[in-house]
Amino acid sequence: MNAISSERVLSIQSHVVYGYVGGKAAVFPLQCLGYDVDVVNTVHFSNHAGYGRSGGTKATAAELNDVFEGMERNELMAPTRLLTGITPPCYVPSAEGLSAVAALARRLKRERPELIYLLDPVMGDAGRLYVAADVIPIYREMLPLATIIAPNWFEVETLTQVKLEDLPSLRKAFSILHDTYHVPNVIITSIPLTPWLYNALPPAIQPSSDSEYLLCIASSRVLPSSLPVVYAQCVPLLPGYFSGVGDLFSALLLAHFHSPSSPATIPNLISTSTSTSTVPHPQTPLAHAAAYALATTHHILRLTHAHAITLPAKERAPTDDEADAAEPLRKTRRMRGRELRLVQGQAAIRGEGVEVRPMGVWENFWDV
Amino acid sequence: MNAISSERVLSIQSHVVYGYVGGKAAVFPLQCLGYDVDVVNTVHFSNHAGYGRSGGTKATAAELNDVFEGMERNELMAPTRLLTGITPPCYVPSAEGLSAVAALARRLKRERPELIYLLDPVMGDAGRLYVAADVIPIYREMLPLATIIAPNWFEVETLTQVKLEDLPSLRKAFSILHDTYHVPNVIITSIPLTPWLYNALPPAIQPSSDSEYLLCIASSRVLPSSLPVVYAQCVPLLPGYFSGVGDLFSALLLAHFHSPSSPATIPNLISTSTSTSTVPHPQTPLAHAAAYALATTHHILRLTHAHAITLPAKERAPTDDEADAAEPLRKTRRMRGRELRLVQGQAAIRGEGVEVRPMGVWENFWDV
C-alpha cells in the first residue's frame, strides 16, 4: 500500500445514485487499493440505463469546464493517473462534453508526460453503437494521449474500421492502434471465443473444457523498435448480463498497472499448470495488471451471480423482451438483483483469497 | 460484516471532486464497514469552501426530485438507513432544496418506520451561522423524523434558542430536543471544555491532563417513561482546522449504531481505567456507536496531522488572514495538506489497530 499511497487518480465517469456502473463501479475499488480519487461526475442519474427508465441530469461542457478550472485555479489538478470512461447508452455526453474531457486530457499529458492515462473508449457493444457518430472521431483524436486503452471487440472494429474475423484482421487492428494511433498498451477486454479465434490460439492458452469462454488479449509495445508483446487469457462466461463489469475491470487494470519505467517493482506471478512457457516469461506491466484485474473481476461476478440466484423468483425472471415490455418492473427487479457485489467483495478487491492466474504469452502472434 | 451486508444507506450530501467533505468523507467509510450506499449529490463542486474559491454546480429542488422519482418508479428507493448532512457554507442548497430532502425523509419514514435516520442539521459553527435564516425552521420540522441528530454546540443553540452556559441550560437544551422535537438520540459532537462544563462533569469523565479538550455528549431516551441516559467523553483537541471531520464522524456513528430493537447484538466494550462505574454499565446503542466513531475519527485526524507536518513549509503556512488575502494560494496549499487521510487510514476504519475507549456514563446529569 505504501508504494502507491501518494498516487491520485482523476476519474471522469458517469454517476448513478443506486447501483454500480461508471464511477460507482470504479472509485471504491481504486480507494480500496490505496489511491486517492478525484471524482468528476459527467451525469447524476438515479440508476443505470439497463433499468429502462431513470431520472437525473447530465453535466454540460461548460459545467465540466467550470469544475476543471476551479481545480486548476487552486492547484488541485495534480493526478498521477487519469481514468475516463463514460457508460452506457444515454449517459454519454454530447460530443461537446467529450471534447471538454479530451481538451483536459491533452493539457494534463502536456504538463505531466509521465501521467498514466487509461482511456475506455465507450461507444457500443455486441455490434450496436450507442453513441452519436460524431463521438467516434473525438475518441480517435484522444487515442495518442492514452497509456492504455481498453475497448471491447466492437469498439476495436469501430475505431480501426477493421472487421475482426481472422488472425490477420486481428493483427491489423492491433497494428493500427499501436502504429497509427501510438497507443503503447492495448487490451481487448472480451472477444467471444469463436472457432477461428480458438484455433489461432497457442495450445497453452486454449481452454480445456467445453464451456463458453471470452478471450482477453493484452498487447504492449515494450520497445519502439520491436514487435508488440501479446498475452492472452480465456475467461469462462457467466450466465446472464451484469452491468458495470467493464468499468470495474478498467479501474482494477489501472490500479494494478505499474509504470514500465520501474519494471523492477513488478513481482513475477507464480506459475501455475496453465502457464504457457516452461521458462518463466517476464510479464509486461499490462499483462501483470490484466491478470489481477481478470481474477478480481471474475471473483466479484461469481459473488454477484451467487447472490442473484438466492433471490425470490420474481427478482430473477429471465430476459424476455415481450414480458419485460408488458411489465416494466419485471426488468427492473432483474437488474436490481444483478448489481455488482462490490462492497461485499471488498476483501477480494484488496487481494484476499483471490487466486491470480498469469496471462499466457502468445509467442507467434505476429508470425505470418 | 455479514450482519449488516443487507443494509443500504441513502446518503444525501454535497460532492467535491478533490478532497474529503460531505459525501466524499462519508461514503467510503460506510462502504468499508459493509454498507451499500446510494449516493445523492446535492452539489458538484471542485473542492470545499475552505479553499476560498471553487467551481461547479448546485442541484435544484426539481433536479433532486427528478432523481428521487426515478428511484421510486424503479422500486430502488429502499434504504434501511438515511444520512443527510449538507456542508459547509456555500454548499447548502436553498431552503427549497432542503425542503425536497425533508419531503423525501417524511415519505420514507412513513413507509418504513424502522428506518434509522441520522440528521446532521448543518447550519453553522463557532457562533457563526452559514445558512440563510429560512433554513432553520425547515430543520426544526425535520427533527421529529430523526433517529439520531448530531449538531455541534452552536447548532444546538440555534435549534433550541437556549444559550449553553451552565448545566441547567444544557439540561434544558437536551429536554427540548428530546421532548418538544421527539428526537430519541441526541449527540452534541463537540463543545469546548470550558470551566463550567469541566466542573459539571463527573470526576471519572474529567480529563487528567492540562491539554485542550472537546466534550462529546450522547443522550438517549431509552424508555419513554424515564429520563434520558447521558454518556460523555473528552477528546483531546488537535492543532489546526480539518475539514470534513463532522461528516466523517456522522457516517461512522450511523455505521456503528445498532438498532435498539436488537440490543443483544451490542457487544459490551471492555472497561478501561477511564470507565466511570465499577459495575459494568450497559451501553446505549448511541454511546456504543459514539465510542467507535470517536476512536476512528481521532485516529484519522492523527494520521492527517502526522502527514501535514511532513509537508514542505509552503504547504503548511499557519493561518494568517492578512497573508492569505494577499496570496490566495497560501490558504489553498494549507487546505490541501490537511485533507483527511481516509484512504490511507482505511484499515482503521475497518477497526484494525484502533483502541476504542467506552463513553463514560454521566450518572447525575438530570439531578437538580
PDB file of N, CA, C and O in Angstrom, chain B residues 105-151:
ATOM      1  N   ALA B 105     -37.628  12.516   3.267  1.00  0.00           N
ATOM      2  CA  ALA B 105     -37.426  11.879   4.580  1.00  0.00           C
ATOM      3  C   ALA B 105     -38.776  11.541   5.219  1.00  0.00           C
ATOM      4  O   ALA B 105     -38.954  10.473   5.804  1.00  0.00           O
ATOM      5  N   ARG B 106     -39.739  12.448   5.076  1.00  0.00           N
ATOM      6  CA  ARG B 106     -41.069  12.231   5.646  1.00  0.00           C
ATOM      7  C   ARG B 106     -41.739  11.015   4.994  1.00  0.00           C
ATOM      8  O   ARG B 106     -42.298  10.150   5.664  1.00  0.00           O
ATOM      9  N   ARG B 107     -41.633  10.953   3.657  1.00  0.00           N
ATOM     10  CA  ARG B 107     -42.219   9.844   2.897  1.00  0.00           C
ATOM     11  C   ARG B 107     -41.580   8.519   3.303  1.00  0.00           C
ATOM     12  O   ARG B 107     -42.263   7.529   3.545  1.00  0.00           O
ATOM     13  N   LEU B 108     -40.251   8.514   3.375  1.00  0.00           N
ATOM     14  CA  LEU B 108     -39.532   7.280   3.705  1.00  0.00           C
ATOM     15  C   LEU B 108     -39.893   6.793   5.101  1.00  0.00           C
ATOM     16  O   LEU B 108     -40.110   5.609   5.336  1.00  0.00           O
ATOM     17  N   LYS B 109     -39.964   7.742   6.052  1.00  0.00           N
ATOM     18  CA  LYS B 109     -40.220   7.381   7.445  1.00  0.00           C
ATOM     19  C   LYS B 109     -41.647   6.840   7.598  1.00  0.00           C
ATOM     20  O   LYS B 109     -41.899   5.961   8.420  1.00  0.00           O
ATOM     21  N   ARG B 110     -42.582   7.366   6.778  1.00  0.00           N
ATOM     22  CA  ARG B 110     -43.957   6.888   6.846  1.00  0.00           C
ATOM     23  C   ARG B 110     -44.039   5.464   6.289  1.00  0.00           C
ATOM     24  O   ARG B 110     -44.682   4.594   6.854  1.00  0.00           O
ATOM     25  N   GLU B 111     -43.327   5.241   5.180  1.00  0.00           N
ATOM     26  CA  GLU B 111     -43.405   3.927   4.533  1.00  0.00           C
ATOM     27  C   GLU B 111     -42.633   2.857   5.295  1.00  0.00           C
ATOM     28  O   GLU B 111     -42.960   1.687   5.236  1.00  0.00           O
ATOM     29  N   ARG B 112     -41.537   3.245   5.953  1.00  0.00           N
ATOM     30  CA  ARG B 112     -40.714   2.284   6.692  1.00  0.00           C
ATOM     31  C   ARG B 112     -40.316   2.882   8.033  1.00  0.00           C
ATOM     32  O   ARG B 112     -39.236   3.466   8.174  1.00  0.00           O
ATOM     33  N   PRO B 113     -41.202   2.728   9.040  1.00  0.00           N
ATOM     34  CA  PRO B 113     -40.961   3.368  10.345  1.00  0.00           C
ATOM     35  C   PRO B 113     -39.670   2.898  11.013  1.00  0.00           C
ATOM     36  O   PRO B 113     -39.122   3.594  11.864  1.00  0.00           O
ATOM     37  N   GLU B 114     -39.163   1.739  10.614  1.00  0.00           N
ATOM     38  CA  GLU B 114     -37.935   1.215  11.223  1.00  0.00           C
ATOM     39  C   GLU B 114     -36.674   1.869  10.650  1.00  0.00           C
ATOM     40  O   GLU B 114     -35.563   1.578  11.095  1.00  0.00           O
ATOM     41  N   LEU B 115     -36.824   2.744   9.650  1.00  0.00           N
ATOM     42  CA  LEU B 115     -35.685   3.455   9.054  1.00  0.00           C
ATOM     43  C   LEU B 115     -34.866   4.166  10.142  1.00  0.00           C
ATOM     44  O   LEU B 115     -35.424   4.863  10.986  1.00  0.00           O
ATOM     45  N   ILE B 116     -33.565   3.985  10.105  1.00  0.00           N
ATOM     46  CA  ILE B 116     -32.679   4.693  11.037  1.00  0.00           C
ATOM     47  C   ILE B 116     -32.182   5.950  10.324  1.00  0.00           C
ATOM     48  O   ILE B 116     -31.453   5.860   9.336  1.00  0.00           O
ATOM     49  N   TYR B 117     -32.601   7.104  10.815  1.00  0.00           N
ATOM     50  CA  TYR B 117     -32.295   8.358  10.135  1.00  0.00           C
ATOM     51  C   TYR B 117     -31.346   9.201  10.976  1.00  0.00           C
ATOM     52  O   TYR B 117     -31.711   9.648  12.063  1.00  0.00           O
ATOM     53  N   LEU B 118     -30.139   9.405  10.474  1.00  0.00           N
ATOM     54  CA  LEU B 118     -29.206  10.324  11.131  1.00  0.00           C
ATOM     55  C   LEU B 118     -29.250  11.664  10.408  1.00  0.00           C
ATOM     56  O   LEU B 118     -28.874  11.766   9.237  1.00  0.00           O
ATOM     57  N   LEU B 119     -29.741  12.668  11.116  1.00  0.00           N
ATOM     58  CA  LEU B 119     -29.858  14.023  10.568  1.00  0.00           C
ATOM     59  C   LEU B 119     -28.766  14.895  11.168  1.00  0.00           C
ATOM     60  O   LEU B 119     -28.690  15.059  12.387  1.00  0.00           O
ATOM     61  N   ASP B 120     -27.915  15.418  10.299  1.00  0.00           N
ATOM     62  CA  ASP B 120     -26.885  16.351  10.748  1.00  0.00           C
ATOM     63  C   ASP B 120     -27.375  17.744  10.342  1.00  0.00           C
ATOM     64  O   ASP B 120     -27.330  18.090   9.162  1.00  0.00           O
ATOM     65  N   PRO B 121     -27.886  18.515  11.305  1.00  0.00           N
ATOM     66  CA  PRO B 121     -28.514  19.804  10.950  1.00  0.00           C
ATOM     67  C   PRO B 121     -27.464  20.889  10.741  1.00  0.00           C
ATOM     68  O   PRO B 121     -27.312  21.789  11.554  1.00  0.00           O
ATOM     69  N   VAL B 122     -26.766  20.791   9.624  1.00  0.00           N
ATOM     70  CA  VAL B 122     -25.631  21.684   9.377  1.00  0.00           C
ATOM     71  C   VAL B 122     -26.120  23.115   9.170  1.00  0.00           C
ATOM     72  O   VAL B 122     -26.859  23.396   8.230  1.00  0.00           O
ATOM     73  N   MET B 123     -25.735  24.001  10.059  1.00  0.00           N
ATOM     74  CA  MET B 123     -26.182  25.393   9.966  1.00  0.00           C
ATOM     75  C   MET B 123     -25.081  26.388  10.256  1.00  0.00           C
ATOM     76  O   MET B 123     -25.150  27.543   9.850  1.00  0.00           O
ATOM     77  N   GLY B 124     -24.075  25.961  11.017  1.00  0.00           N
ATOM     78  CA  GLY B 124     -23.027  26.905  11.359  1.00  0.00           C
ATOM     79  C   GLY B 124     -22.062  26.279  12.341  1.00  0.00           C
ATOM     80  O   GLY B 124     -22.158  25.098  12.654  1.00  0.00           O
ATOM     81  N   ASP B 125     -21.128  27.104  12.811  1.00  0.00           N
ATOM     82  CA  ASP B 125     -20.147  26.611  13.767  1.00  0.00           C
ATOM     83  C   ASP B 125     -19.523  27.801  14.487  1.00  0.00           C
ATOM     84  O   ASP B 125     -19.463  28.900  13.937  1.00  0.00           O
ATOM     85  N   ALA B 126     -19.111  27.550  15.715  1.00  0.00           N
ATOM     86  CA  ALA B 126     -18.353  28.542  16.478  1.00  0.00           C
ATOM     87  C   ALA B 126     -19.025  29.916  16.472  1.00  0.00           C
ATOM     88  O   ALA B 126     -18.376  30.943  16.278  1.00  0.00           O
ATOM     89  N   GLY B 127     -20.349  29.928  16.624  1.00  0.00           N
ATOM     90  CA  GLY B 127     -21.043  31.201  16.756  1.00  0.00           C
ATOM     91  C   GLY B 127     -21.422  31.863  15.453  1.00  0.00           C
ATOM     92  O   GLY B 127     -21.999  32.958  15.445  1.00  0.00           O
ATOM     93  N   ARG B 128     -21.105  31.222  14.317  1.00  0.00           N
ATOM     94  CA  ARG B 128     -21.378  31.841  13.028  1.00  0.00           C
ATOM     95  C   ARG B 128     -22.349  30.967  12.235  1.00  0.00           C
ATOM     96  O   ARG B 128     -22.095  29.778  12.025  1.00  0.00           O
ATOM     97  N   LEU B 129     -23.468  31.571  11.822  1.00  0.00           N
ATOM     98  CA  LEU B 129     -24.455  30.867  11.012  1.00  0.00           C
ATOM     99  C   LEU B 129     -23.996  30.920   9.563  1.00  0.00           C
ATOM    100  O   LEU B 129     -23.666  31.981   9.065  1.00  0.00           O
ATOM    101  N   TYR B 130     -23.936  29.748   8.867  1.00  0.00           N
ATOM    102  CA  TYR B 130     -23.593  29.879   7.457  1.00  0.00           C
ATOM    103  C   TYR B 130     -24.698  29.470   6.492  1.00  0.00           C
ATOM    104  O   TYR B 130     -24.445  29.224   5.330  1.00  0.00           O
ATOM    105  N   VAL B 131     -25.918  29.466   7.008  1.00  0.00           N
ATOM    106  CA  VAL B 131     -27.053  29.242   6.100  1.00  0.00           C
ATOM    107  C   VAL B 131     -27.995  30.429   6.203  1.00  0.00           C
ATOM    108  O   VAL B 131     -27.940  31.208   7.152  1.00  0.00           O
ATOM    109  N   ALA B 132     -28.884  30.531   5.205  1.00  0.00           N
ATOM    110  CA  ALA B 132     -29.905  31.567   5.265  1.00  0.00           C
ATOM    111  C   ALA B 132     -30.867  31.232   6.407  1.00  0.00           C
ATOM    112  O   ALA B 132     -31.080  30.061   6.727  1.00  0.00           O
ATOM    113  N   ALA B 133     -31.438  32.271   7.016  1.00  0.00           N
ATOM    114  CA  ALA B 133     -32.283  32.065   8.200  1.00  0.00           C
ATOM    115  C   ALA B 133     -33.507  31.200   7.904  1.00  0.00           C
ATOM    116  O   ALA B 133     -34.022  30.512   8.791  1.00  0.00           O
ATOM    117  N   ASP B 134     -33.962  31.175   6.641  1.00  0.00           N
ATOM    118  CA  ASP B 134     -35.173  30.401   6.332  1.00  0.00           C
ATOM    119  C   ASP B 134     -34.937  28.890   6.364  1.00  0.00           C
ATOM    120  O   ASP B 134     -35.877  28.101   6.233  1.00  0.00           O
ATOM    121  N   VAL B 135     -33.684  28.483   6.526  1.00  0.00           N
ATOM    122  CA  VAL B 135     -33.358  27.061   6.613  1.00  0.00           C
ATOM    123  C   VAL B 135     -33.671  26.520   8.028  1.00  0.00           C
ATOM    124  O   VAL B 135     -34.038  25.356   8.195  1.00  0.00           O
ATOM    125  N   ILE B 136     -33.572  27.392   9.034  1.00  0.00           N
ATOM    126  CA  ILE B 136     -33.710  26.946  10.434  1.00  0.00           C
ATOM    127  C   ILE B 136     -35.077  26.305  10.715  1.00  0.00           C
ATOM    128  O   ILE B 136     -35.131  25.185  11.250  1.00  0.00           O
ATOM    129  N   PRO B 137     -36.189  26.957  10.337  1.00  0.00           N
ATOM    130  CA  PRO B 137     -37.479  26.309  10.624  1.00  0.00           C
ATOM    131  C   PRO B 137     -37.661  24.978   9.887  1.00  0.00           C
ATOM    132  O   PRO B 137     -38.346  24.088  10.397  1.00  0.00           O
ATOM    133  N   ILE B 138     -37.030  24.824   8.716  1.00  0.00           N
ATOM    134  CA  ILE B 138     -37.153  23.540   7.996  1.00  0.00           C
ATOM    135  C   ILE B 138     -36.447  22.448   8.786  1.00  0.00           C
ATOM    136  O   ILE B 138     -36.970  21.345   8.960  1.00  0.00           O
ATOM    137  N   TYR B 139     -35.255  22.767   9.304  1.00  0.00           N
ATOM    138  CA  TYR B 139     -34.565  21.783  10.130  1.00  0.00           C
ATOM    139  C   TYR B 139     -35.407  21.427  11.363  1.00  0.00           C
ATOM    140  O   TYR B 139     -35.484  20.272  11.760  1.00  0.00           O
ATOM    141  N   ARG B 140     -36.054  22.441  11.983  1.00  0.00           N
ATOM    142  CA  ARG B 140     -36.882  22.146  13.167  1.00  0.00           C
ATOM    143  C   ARG B 140     -38.013  21.192  12.816  1.00  0.00           C
ATOM    144  O   ARG B 140     -38.340  20.286  13.578  1.00  0.00           O
ATOM    145  N   GLU B 141     -38.599  21.381  11.609  1.00  0.00           N
ATOM    146  CA  GLU B 141     -39.680  20.468  11.189  1.00  0.00           C
ATOM    147  C   GLU B 141     -39.171  19.053  10.929  1.00  0.00           C
ATOM    148  O   GLU B 141     -39.918  18.085  11.043  1.00  0.00           O
ATOM    149  N   MET B 142     -37.896  18.959  10.552  1.00  0.00           N
ATOM    150  CA  MET B 142     -37.334  17.637  10.231  1.00  0.00           C
ATOM    151  C   MET B 142     -36.958  16.847  11.492  1.00  0.00           C
ATOM    152  O   MET B 142     -36.860  15.616  11.449  1.00  0.00           O
ATOM    153  N   LEU B 143     -36.732  17.548  12.605  1.00  0.00           N
ATOM    154  CA  LEU B 143     -36.219  16.876  13.809  1.00  0.00           C
ATOM    155  C   LEU B 143     -37.041  15.656  14.241  1.00  0.00           C
ATOM    156  O   LEU B 143     -36.468  14.611  14.565  1.00  0.00           O
ATOM    157  N   PRO B 144     -38.387  15.732  14.241  1.00  0.00           N
ATOM    158  CA  PRO B 144     -39.154  14.566  14.716  1.00  0.00           C
ATOM    159  C   PRO B 144     -39.000  13.321  13.834  1.00  0.00           C
ATOM    160  O   PRO B 144     -39.391  12.228  14.250  1.00  0.00           O
ATOM    161  N   LEU B 145     -38.444  13.484  12.628  1.00  0.00           N
ATOM    162  CA  LEU B 145     -38.243  12.327  11.749  1.00  0.00           C
ATOM    163  C   LEU B 145     -36.973  11.563  12.092  1.00  0.00           C
ATOM    164  O   LEU B 145     -36.791  10.420  11.681  1.00  0.00           O
ATOM    165  N   ALA B 146     -36.077  12.223  12.840  1.00  0.00           N
ATOM    166  CA  ALA B 146     -34.728  11.680  13.030  1.00  0.00           C
ATOM    167  C   ALA B 146     -34.668  10.635  14.139  1.00  0.00           C
ATOM    168  O   ALA B 146     -35.339  10.752  15.163  1.00  0.00           O
ATOM    169  N   THR B 147     -33.826   9.617  13.915  1.00  0.00           N
ATOM    170  CA  THR B 147     -33.480   8.655  14.963  1.00  0.00           C
ATOM    171  C   THR B 147     -32.349   9.229  15.807  1.00  0.00           C
ATOM    172  O   THR B 147     -32.297   9.038  17.021  1.00  0.00           O
ATOM    173  N   ILE B 148     -31.429   9.881  15.132  1.00  0.00           N
ATOM    174  CA  ILE B 148     -30.259  10.485  15.773  1.00  0.00           C
ATOM    175  C   ILE B 148     -30.050  11.861  15.150  1.00  0.00           C
ATOM    176  O   ILE B 148     -30.160  12.007  13.930  1.00  0.00           O
ATOM    177  N   ILE B 149     -29.739  12.861  15.972  1.00  0.00           N
ATOM    178  CA  ILE B 149     -29.227  14.114  15.405  1.00  0.00           C
ATOM    179  C   ILE B 149     -27.838  14.373  15.969  1.00  0.00           C
ATOM    180  O   ILE B 149     -27.521  13.964  17.089  1.00  0.00           O
ATOM    181  N   ALA B 150     -26.995  15.006  15.153  1.00  0.00           N
ATOM    182  CA  ALA B 150     -25.600  15.210  15.531  1.00  0.00           C
ATOM    183  C   ALA B 150     -25.187  16.671  15.336  1.00  0.00           C
ATOM    184  O   ALA B 150     -24.296  16.971  14.540  1.00  0.00           O
ATOM    185  N   PRO B 151     -25.820  17.594  16.079  1.00  0.00           N
ATOM    186  CA  PRO B 151     -25.436  19.006  15.942  1.00  0.00           C
ATOM    187  C   PRO B 151     -24.161  19.309  16.736  1.00  0.00           C
ATOM    188  O   PRO B 151     -23.810  18.580  17.662  1.00  0.00           O
TER     189      PRO B 151
END
